[in-house]
Amino acid sequence: MYAYRYQIFASLSATVSEISDGMQYGWSAPITALLLSARSPFPFKESDVVWVEISLLFGTLIGIPITVVLLESLGRKTSILVATAQNLLAWVLIAFANSAGVVYAARFLSGIAASVVFAAAPVYTAEIADKKIRGFLGSFFSLMMIGGILLVYSIAPFIPVVWSSAVGALFLVTQLVTFPFLPESPYYYLIKGQKQQARQALQKLRARCDVESELEEIAEAVDKQEAERGSRMDLFTVKSNRRALLILVVLNCAQHLAGISVLLMNIHTILSEASSDLSPSTAAILFSLVMWLAALFGSRCLDRFGRRLVLMVSCIVTGTTLLTLAIYFTVQDLDVDISSYSWIPVILVLIYAAAFRFGMGLVPIVLTAEIFPTSVKEIGVTIAEASFTASSCLAVFVYPYLTKTCGLKAPFYIFSICSFLTSVFVLFFVPETKGKTLEEIQNLLKGSRNDRKLVTSYGTINSANGINQERQWS
């Protein structure tokens, strides 16, 4: 890994703000209990809780069109820095808030910033990474975000709001201190016609002077894709672009239709209704810790076993776990005495956390930055992000009504079915991008025979320009 040290450092610096975003995402669960208590620094009512969540979500939605403009005009690096400065302001507002309205405003600003980083950071990481470690570096985004959720669950219930805000701000300051000194994406420089800057960026990232071969390869790919640039409607009118969009929209929606947002926001009540003896705070910490460890393990598997295999295993195990959990709630509704089996839902929820984050919650963010050509990358990534947010809203808003009318078992049957259907979709529609350059991935989406890959249970066979074949055992 020493040869990739600058790429690793750049990726870490680009994604460290996701720890702060993860803290904002998980902030409401432990903090609202504190704000409703006598320790609250300002008056806070039960009716304010829902607005704490909605303000963040609304900011995310508003940030979607802003993201397109920033990525196209300022580039990946500057967009990330602008979002980081905005998120830092949000933490300052939360730390010194004297009313619920200030918290709403801060969460709104944080939502906009999160929307920008959600698109910009994965694109930056994919464009600076060597194809051999692109999957590994692409997983940093998820690892940082889950780490933020784990951190806020672990510290927020026990310290004042001002100190938990300071912890979140610390990671943003770290990025503001380190990231400005790192290079912009060579792809972005070439898009803007700045070949010398692209060469210098690539030399720094590859830690060597001789980068002409790779630079020319990237330049040729960018020129080809830019020559195909027409309008933003190309995302829908060009077959390969439509396929890329379909893959990302389905995989992003599948994450929430497999229940992740519902579990994250309702794990306390779900385990309580399952008659679990585990305390809510302990369950939340364990849930996020298992997710982080699973994402770490998955990040090492992406470039070894491929995206497709990891994703399919994740979908099947996630669906099986959700189905078993639904059956448990069905038996519970039949008034069968299962008090001696109250440990089952806890184990199932933790298995779910591991299985989901190993693939379903990890691979889509890696593919997001891989499968769109430069000509429609900004709008494609942004629409993919919009589908992620919209499906999250749908799952979160439908869940309480479904449980009220049909019982707790109903949503878990639906989540299970969605997980199994996603595995079928992956089998027939998702290409394997492991070990391929971004240009080779575009040829694969277009159906170029020279870039097709046969996946077997023992390894992969790669074609290079339709002439040489090399056996790579995974």
Coordinates of N, CA and C in Angstrom, one line a residue, residues 71-72 76 119 123-124 126-127 187 191 225 229 235 368-383 438 442:
L71 N -20.4 21.4 -8.7 CA -19.6 20.4 -9.3 C -19.1 20.8 -10.7
E72 N -20.0 21.5 -11.4 CA -19.7 21.9 -12.8 C -18.8 23.2 -12.8
R76 N -14.5 19.3 -8.0 CA -14.8 18.4 -6.9 C -14.2 18.9 -5.6
A119 N -22.2 13.8 -3.3 CA -21.9 13.7 -4.7 C -20.4 13.9 -5.0
V123 N -17.0 11.0 -6.2 CA -16.5 11.3 -7.5 C -15.0 11.6 -7.5
Y124 N -14.6 12.5 -6.5 CA -13.2 12.8 -6.4 C -12.3 11.6 -6.1
A126 N -12.9 8.4 -6.7 CA -12.9 7.5 -7.9 C -11.9 8.1 -9.0
E127 N -11.9 9.4 -9.2 CA -11.1 9.9 -10.3 C -9.6 10.1 -9.9
Y187 N -9.1 14.4 -13.8 CA -10.2 14.4 -14.7 C -10.8 15.8 -14.9
I191 N -11.0 18.1 -18.2 CA -12.3 18.6 -18.6 C -12.2 20.1 -18.9
Q225 N -15.4 11.4 -24.2 CA -16.7 11.6 -23.5 C -17.2 13.0 -23.7
R229 N -20.7 15.0 -25.4 CA -21.5 15.8 -24.6 C -22.5 16.6 -25.4
L235 N -28.4 12.0 -20.6 CA -28.5 11.1 -19.5 C -29.7 10.1 -19.7
T368 N -21.4 4.8 -7.7 CA -21.9 6.1 -8.1 C -20.9 6.9 -8.8
A369 N -19.6 6.8 -8.4 CA -18.5 7.5 -9.0 C -17.9 6.8 -10.1
E370 N -18.3 5.6 -10.4 CA -17.6 4.8 -11.4 C -18.3 4.7 -12.8
I371 N -19.6 4.7 -12.8 CA -20.3 4.3 -14.0 C -20.9 5.4 -14.8
F372 N -20.8 6.7 -14.4 CA -21.2 7.8 -15.2 C -20.1 8.4 -16.0
P373 N -20.2 8.6 -17.3 CA -19.2 9.3 -18.1 C -19.0 10.8 -17.6
T374 N -17.9 11.4 -17.9 CA -17.7 12.8 -17.5 C -18.7 13.7 -18.1
S375 N -19.3 13.4 -19.3 CA -20.2 14.3 -19.9 C -21.5 14.4 -19.2
V376 N -21.9 13.5 -18.4 CA -23.2 13.6 -17.6 C -23.0 13.2 -16.1
K377 N -21.7 13.2 -15.7 CA -21.4 12.8 -14.3 C -22.1 13.6 -13.3
E378 N -22.0 15.0 -13.4 CA -22.6 15.8 -12.4 C -24.1 15.6 -12.2
I379 N -24.8 15.6 -13.3 CA -26.3 15.5 -13.3 C -26.7 14.1 -12.9
G380 N -25.9 13.1 -13.4 CA -26.2 11.7 -13.0 C -26.0 11.4 -11.6
V381 N -24.9 11.8 -11.0 CA -24.7 11.6 -9.6 C -25.7 12.3 -8.7
T382 N -26.1 13.5 -9.2 CA -27.1 14.3 -8.4 C -28.5 13.6 -8.4
I383 N -28.9 13.1 -9.6 CA -30.2 12.4 -9.7 C -30.1 11.1 -8.8
L438 N -12.0 3.8 -15.7 CA -13.3 4.4 -15.9 C -13.8 4.3 -17.3
Q442 N -17.1 2.4 -19.1 CA -18.1 3.0 -20.1 C -18.2 2.1 -21.3

